[in-house]
Tab-separated table of C-alpha atoms and ligand atoms in Angstrom:
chain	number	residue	atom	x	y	z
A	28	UNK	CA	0.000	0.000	0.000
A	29	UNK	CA	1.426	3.528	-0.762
A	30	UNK	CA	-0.201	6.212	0.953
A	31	UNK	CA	0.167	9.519	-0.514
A	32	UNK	CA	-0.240	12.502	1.909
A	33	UNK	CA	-0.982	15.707	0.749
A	34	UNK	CA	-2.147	19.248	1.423
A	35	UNK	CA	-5.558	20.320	1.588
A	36	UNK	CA	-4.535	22.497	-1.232
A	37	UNK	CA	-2.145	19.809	-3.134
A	38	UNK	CA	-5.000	16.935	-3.142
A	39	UNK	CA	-6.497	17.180	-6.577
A	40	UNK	CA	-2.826	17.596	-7.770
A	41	UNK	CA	-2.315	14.442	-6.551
A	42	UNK	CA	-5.632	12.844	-8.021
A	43	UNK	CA	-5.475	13.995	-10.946
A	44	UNK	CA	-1.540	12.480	-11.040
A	45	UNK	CA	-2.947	9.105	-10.385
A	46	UNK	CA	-5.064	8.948	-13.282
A	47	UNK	CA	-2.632	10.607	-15.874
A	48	UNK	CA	0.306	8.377	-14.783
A	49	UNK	CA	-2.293	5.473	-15.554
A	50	UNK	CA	-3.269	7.391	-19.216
A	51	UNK	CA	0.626	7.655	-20.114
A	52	UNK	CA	1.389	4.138	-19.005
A	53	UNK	CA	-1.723	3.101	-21.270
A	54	UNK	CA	-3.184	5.409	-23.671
A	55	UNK	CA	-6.613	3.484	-24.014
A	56	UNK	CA	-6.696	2.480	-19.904
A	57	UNK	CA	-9.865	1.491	-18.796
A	58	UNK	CA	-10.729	3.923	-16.032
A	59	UNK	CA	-13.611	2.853	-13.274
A	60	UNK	CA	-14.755	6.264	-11.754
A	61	UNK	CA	-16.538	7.297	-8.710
A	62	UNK	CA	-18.126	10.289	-8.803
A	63	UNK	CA	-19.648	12.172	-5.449
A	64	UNK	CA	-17.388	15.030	-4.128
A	65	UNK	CA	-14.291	13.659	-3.394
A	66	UNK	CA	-12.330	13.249	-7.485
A	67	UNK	CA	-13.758	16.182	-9.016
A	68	UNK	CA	-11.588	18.655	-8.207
A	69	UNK	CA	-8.978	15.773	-9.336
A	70	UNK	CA	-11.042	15.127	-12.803
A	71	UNK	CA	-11.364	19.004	-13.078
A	72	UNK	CA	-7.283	19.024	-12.878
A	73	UNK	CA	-7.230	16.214	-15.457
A	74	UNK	CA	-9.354	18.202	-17.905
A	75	UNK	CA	-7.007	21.412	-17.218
A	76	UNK	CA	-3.838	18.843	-18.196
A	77	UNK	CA	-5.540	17.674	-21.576
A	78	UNK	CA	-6.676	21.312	-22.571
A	79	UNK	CA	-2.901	22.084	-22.179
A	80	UNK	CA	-1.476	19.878	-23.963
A	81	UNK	CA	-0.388	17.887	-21.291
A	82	UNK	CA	-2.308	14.472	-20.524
A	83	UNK	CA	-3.509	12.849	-24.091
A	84	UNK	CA	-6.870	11.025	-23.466
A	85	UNK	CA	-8.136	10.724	-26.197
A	86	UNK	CA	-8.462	6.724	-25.908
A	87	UNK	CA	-9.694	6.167	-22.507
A	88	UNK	CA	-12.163	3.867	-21.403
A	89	UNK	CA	-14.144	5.030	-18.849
A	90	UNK	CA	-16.517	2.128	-16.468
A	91	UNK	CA	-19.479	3.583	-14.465
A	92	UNK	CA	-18.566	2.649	-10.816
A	93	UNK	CA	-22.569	2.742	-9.337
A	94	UNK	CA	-25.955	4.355	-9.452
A	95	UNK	CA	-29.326	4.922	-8.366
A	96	UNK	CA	-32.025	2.869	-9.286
A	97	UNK	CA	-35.179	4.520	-11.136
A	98	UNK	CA	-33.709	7.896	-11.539
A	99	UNK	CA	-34.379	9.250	-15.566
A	100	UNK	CA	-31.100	9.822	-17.691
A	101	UNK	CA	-31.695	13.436	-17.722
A	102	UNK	CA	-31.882	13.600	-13.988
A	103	UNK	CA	-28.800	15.734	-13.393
A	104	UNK	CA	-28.397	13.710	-9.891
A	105	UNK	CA	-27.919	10.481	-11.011
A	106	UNK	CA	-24.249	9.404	-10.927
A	107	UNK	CA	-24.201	9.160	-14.942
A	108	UNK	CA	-24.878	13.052	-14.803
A	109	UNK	CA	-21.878	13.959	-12.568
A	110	UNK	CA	-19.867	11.495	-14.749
A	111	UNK	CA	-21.487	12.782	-17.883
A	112	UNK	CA	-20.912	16.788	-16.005
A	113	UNK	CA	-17.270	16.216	-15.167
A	114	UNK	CA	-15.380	13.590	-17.544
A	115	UNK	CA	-17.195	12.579	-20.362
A	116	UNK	CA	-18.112	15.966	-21.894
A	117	UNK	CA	-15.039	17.632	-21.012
A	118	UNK	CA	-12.522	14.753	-22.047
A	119	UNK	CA	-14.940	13.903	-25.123
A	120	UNK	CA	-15.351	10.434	-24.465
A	121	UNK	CA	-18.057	8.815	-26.419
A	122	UNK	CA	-20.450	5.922	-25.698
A	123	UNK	CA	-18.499	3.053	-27.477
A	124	UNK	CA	-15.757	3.974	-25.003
A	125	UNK	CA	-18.360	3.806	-21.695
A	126	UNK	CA	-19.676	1.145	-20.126
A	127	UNK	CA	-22.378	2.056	-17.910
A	128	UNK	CA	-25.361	1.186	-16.048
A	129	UNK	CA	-28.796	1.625	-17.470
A	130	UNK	CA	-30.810	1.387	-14.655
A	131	UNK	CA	-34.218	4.059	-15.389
A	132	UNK	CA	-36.331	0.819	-14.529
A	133	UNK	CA	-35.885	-1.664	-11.517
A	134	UNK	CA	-36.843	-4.590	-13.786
A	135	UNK	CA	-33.424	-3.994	-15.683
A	136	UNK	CA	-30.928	-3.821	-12.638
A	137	UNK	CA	-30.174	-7.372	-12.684
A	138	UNK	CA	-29.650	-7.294	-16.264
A	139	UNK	CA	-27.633	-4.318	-16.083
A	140	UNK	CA	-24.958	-5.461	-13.595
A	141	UNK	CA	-24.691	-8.630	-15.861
A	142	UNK	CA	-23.934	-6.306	-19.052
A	143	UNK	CA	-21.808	-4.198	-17.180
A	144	UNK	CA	-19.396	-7.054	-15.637
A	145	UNK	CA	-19.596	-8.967	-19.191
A	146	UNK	CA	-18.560	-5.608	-20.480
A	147	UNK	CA	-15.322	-5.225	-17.981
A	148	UNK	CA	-14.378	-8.782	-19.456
A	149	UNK	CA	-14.628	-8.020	-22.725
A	150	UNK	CA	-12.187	-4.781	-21.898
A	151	UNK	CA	-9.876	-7.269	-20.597
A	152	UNK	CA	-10.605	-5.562	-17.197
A	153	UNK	CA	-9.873	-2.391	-14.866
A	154	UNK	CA	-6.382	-0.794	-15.290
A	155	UNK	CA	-7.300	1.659	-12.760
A	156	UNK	CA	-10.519	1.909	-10.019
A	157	UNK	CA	-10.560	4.755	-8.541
A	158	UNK	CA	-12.468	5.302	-5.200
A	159	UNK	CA	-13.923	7.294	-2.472
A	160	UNK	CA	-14.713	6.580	1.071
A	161	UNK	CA	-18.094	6.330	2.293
A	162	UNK	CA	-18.595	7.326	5.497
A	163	UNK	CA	-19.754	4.213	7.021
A	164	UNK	CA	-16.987	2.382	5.153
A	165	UNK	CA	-18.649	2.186	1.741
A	166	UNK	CA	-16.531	1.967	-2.043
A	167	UNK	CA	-19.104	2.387	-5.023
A	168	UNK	CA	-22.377	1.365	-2.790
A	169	UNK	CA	-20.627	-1.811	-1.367
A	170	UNK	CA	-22.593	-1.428	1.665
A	171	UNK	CA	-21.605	-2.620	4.960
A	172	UNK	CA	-21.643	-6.226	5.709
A	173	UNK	CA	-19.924	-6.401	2.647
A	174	UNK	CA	-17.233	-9.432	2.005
A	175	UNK	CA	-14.391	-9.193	-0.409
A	176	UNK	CA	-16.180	-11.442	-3.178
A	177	UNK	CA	-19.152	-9.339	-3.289
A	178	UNK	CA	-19.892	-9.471	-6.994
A	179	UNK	CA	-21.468	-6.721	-9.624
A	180	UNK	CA	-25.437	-6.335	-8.084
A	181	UNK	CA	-28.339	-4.750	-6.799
A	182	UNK	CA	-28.130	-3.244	-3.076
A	183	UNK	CA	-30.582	-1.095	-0.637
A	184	UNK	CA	-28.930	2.074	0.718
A	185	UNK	CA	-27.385	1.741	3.749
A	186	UNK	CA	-29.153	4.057	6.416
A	187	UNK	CA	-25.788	5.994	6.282
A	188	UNK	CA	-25.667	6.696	2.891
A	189	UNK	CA	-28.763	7.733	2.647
A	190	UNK	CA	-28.264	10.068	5.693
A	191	UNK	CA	-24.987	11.173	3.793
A	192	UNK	CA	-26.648	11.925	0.123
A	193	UNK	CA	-29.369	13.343	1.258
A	194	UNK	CA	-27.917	17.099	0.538
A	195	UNK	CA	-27.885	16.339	-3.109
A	196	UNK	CA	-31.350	15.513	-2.604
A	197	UNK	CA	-33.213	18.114	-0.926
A	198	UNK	CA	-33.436	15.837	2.172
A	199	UNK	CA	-33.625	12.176	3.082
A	200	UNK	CA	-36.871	11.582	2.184
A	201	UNK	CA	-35.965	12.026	-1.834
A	202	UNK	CA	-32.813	9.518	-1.673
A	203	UNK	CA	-33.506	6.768	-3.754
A	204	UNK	CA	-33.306	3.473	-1.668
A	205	UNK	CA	-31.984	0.949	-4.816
A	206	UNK	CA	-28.851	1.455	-6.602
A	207	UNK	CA	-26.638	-1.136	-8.380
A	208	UNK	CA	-22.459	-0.995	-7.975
A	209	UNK	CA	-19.811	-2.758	-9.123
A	210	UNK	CA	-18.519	-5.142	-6.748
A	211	UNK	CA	-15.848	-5.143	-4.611
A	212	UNK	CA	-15.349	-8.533	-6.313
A	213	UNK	CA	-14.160	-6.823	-9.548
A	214	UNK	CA	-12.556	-3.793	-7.937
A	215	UNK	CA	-10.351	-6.122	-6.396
A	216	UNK	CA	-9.386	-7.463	-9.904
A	217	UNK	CA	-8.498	-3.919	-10.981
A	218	UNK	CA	-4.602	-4.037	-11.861
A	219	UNK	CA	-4.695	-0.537	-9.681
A	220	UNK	CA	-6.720	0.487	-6.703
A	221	UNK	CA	-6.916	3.670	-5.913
A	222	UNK	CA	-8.722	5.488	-3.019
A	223	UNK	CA	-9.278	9.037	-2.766
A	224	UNK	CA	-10.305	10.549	0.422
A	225	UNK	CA	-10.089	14.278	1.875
A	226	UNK	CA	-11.671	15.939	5.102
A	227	UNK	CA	-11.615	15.018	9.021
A	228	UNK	CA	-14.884	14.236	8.617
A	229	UNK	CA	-13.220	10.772	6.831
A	230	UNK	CA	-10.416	10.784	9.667
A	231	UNK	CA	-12.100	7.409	11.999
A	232	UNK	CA	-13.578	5.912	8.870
A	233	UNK	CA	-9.919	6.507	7.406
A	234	UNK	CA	-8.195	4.922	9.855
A	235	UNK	CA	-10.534	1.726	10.071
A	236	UNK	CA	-9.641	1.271	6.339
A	237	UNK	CA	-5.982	1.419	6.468
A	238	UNK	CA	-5.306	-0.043	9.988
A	239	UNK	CA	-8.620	-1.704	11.677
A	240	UNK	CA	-8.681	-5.059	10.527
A	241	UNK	CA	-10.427	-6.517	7.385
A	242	UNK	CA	-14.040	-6.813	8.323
A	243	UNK	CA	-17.261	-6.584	6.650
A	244	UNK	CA	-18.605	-4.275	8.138
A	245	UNK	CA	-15.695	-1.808	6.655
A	246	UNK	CA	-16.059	-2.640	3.279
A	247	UNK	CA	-13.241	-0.446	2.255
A	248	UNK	CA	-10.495	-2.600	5.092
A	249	UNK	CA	-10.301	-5.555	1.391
A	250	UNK	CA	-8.841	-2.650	-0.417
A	251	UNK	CA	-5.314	-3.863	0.873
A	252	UNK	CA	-6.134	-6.954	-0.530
A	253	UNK	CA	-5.442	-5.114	-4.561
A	254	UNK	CA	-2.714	-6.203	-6.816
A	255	UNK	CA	-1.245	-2.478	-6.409
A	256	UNK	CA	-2.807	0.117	-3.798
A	257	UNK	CA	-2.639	3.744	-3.870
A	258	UNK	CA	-4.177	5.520	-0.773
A	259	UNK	CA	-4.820	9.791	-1.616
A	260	UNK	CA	-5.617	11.686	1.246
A	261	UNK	CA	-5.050	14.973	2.036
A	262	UNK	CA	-3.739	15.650	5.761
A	263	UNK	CA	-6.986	16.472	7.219
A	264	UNK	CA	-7.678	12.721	6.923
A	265	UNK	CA	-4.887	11.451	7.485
A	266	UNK	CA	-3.835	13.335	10.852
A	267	UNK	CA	-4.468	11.009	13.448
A	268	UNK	CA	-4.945	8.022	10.686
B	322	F6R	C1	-19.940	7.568	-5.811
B	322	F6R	C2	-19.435	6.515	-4.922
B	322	F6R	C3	-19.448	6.684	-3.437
B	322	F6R	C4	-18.605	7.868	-2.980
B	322	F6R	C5	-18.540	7.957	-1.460
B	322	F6R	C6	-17.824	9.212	-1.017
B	322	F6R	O1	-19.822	7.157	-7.164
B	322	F6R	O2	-19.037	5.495	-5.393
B	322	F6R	O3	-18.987	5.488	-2.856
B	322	F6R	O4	-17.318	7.723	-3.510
B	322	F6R	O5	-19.827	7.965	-0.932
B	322	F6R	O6	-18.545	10.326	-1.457
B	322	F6R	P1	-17.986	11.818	-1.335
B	322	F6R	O7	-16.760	11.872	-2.196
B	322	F6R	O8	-19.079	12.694	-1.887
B	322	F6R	O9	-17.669	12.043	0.097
């Protein structure tokens, strides 16, 4: 495990370093993205690198890491918005280089996580997954009790998450309940794990994942279990970690 420590200020630097070291060491590296707060500032930095001149991604793959069930594709909140918001329309990658979930109806999640593993194979799998931290221990919505085999599915929120998501919601109440991840299963495979985490609100749930032991019920704690593992976190998190 490397663990790199930054700034506040120097943390989507250091993001955005992780995924352009992975672009130069493979031009057409298949990228599985989280979205939520954490990256963007490091996808933001990415898109700054490419409009300079300096990061050519032009043949990246990029894998959908979750979503909500039941939300419409124009629904700026789903996860394929902020993906669609922050990477695909800025780096210009187009649908045959996506795989992602289509998930409007409940009666296609099952499906969908089928497509979207069969999909990873056929890509000849995950070069890089990068990751944020839920706060109850969470990566994608690998909800807690969650073992290290956990495949591609269908999961309920976790009270937590729901709690935590609820201010890109309007409140709790307007959370969707269902969403469908890819499972820590696969992100395990991933030839590179990386996970991304900033704020001392993370700092306990940080410290679980890099030093509590492996356990279910911290999701996140199998991360050490990856071929190659980069931790990001910027010192807020990691003080006391
Ligand atoms: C989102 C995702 C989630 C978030 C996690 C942290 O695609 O997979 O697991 O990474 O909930 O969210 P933020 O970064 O908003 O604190």
């Amino acid at each position: 495990m490397d663990v790199v420590r930054t700034s506040v200020t120097d943390f989507d630097a250091a993001v955005a370093d992780v995924l352009a070291e992975t672009i130069a060491a493979r031009p057409d590296a298949v990228l599985l993205l989280a979205t939520g707060s954490t990256p963007i500032g490091g996808f933001r930095e990415l898109v700054r690198r490419v409009g300079a001149g300096d990061v050519d991604a032009r043949r990246i793959r990029v894998v959908q890491l979750d979503e909500y069930v039941g939300i419409p594709d124009d629904d700026r909140r789903s996860l394929y918005g902020w993906l669609e918001r922050e990477v695909l329309a800025p780096l210009e990658v187009d649908e045959d280089r996506l795989l992602r979930f289509r998930v409007e109806s409940a009666d296609d999640a099952e499906a969908a996580c089928a497509t979207l593993d069969d999909g990873i194979g056929r890509l000849g799998g995950l070069d890089l997954a990068l990751l944020g931290l839920g706060p109850n221990g969470h990566v994608g919505f690998n909800e807690p009790p969650c073992g290290p085999d956990a495949p591609t599915r269908v999961v309920a929120l976790d009270p937590a998450s729901v709690t935590s998501n609820a201010r890109y919601w309007g409140g709790e109440e307007h959370v969707p309940r269902l969403s469908v991840t890819v499972g820590l299963g696969p992100i395990l495979a991933a030839r590179h794990v990386a996970l991304v985490v900033q704020g001392d609100h993370k700092r306990g749930i940080l410290r679980q994942t890099l030093e509590g032991p492996e356990t279910p019920q911290v999701p996140a704690s199998y991360l050490r279990r990856a071929t190659r593992y980069t931790v990001v976190a910027d010192e807020d998190a990691l003080d006391g970690a």
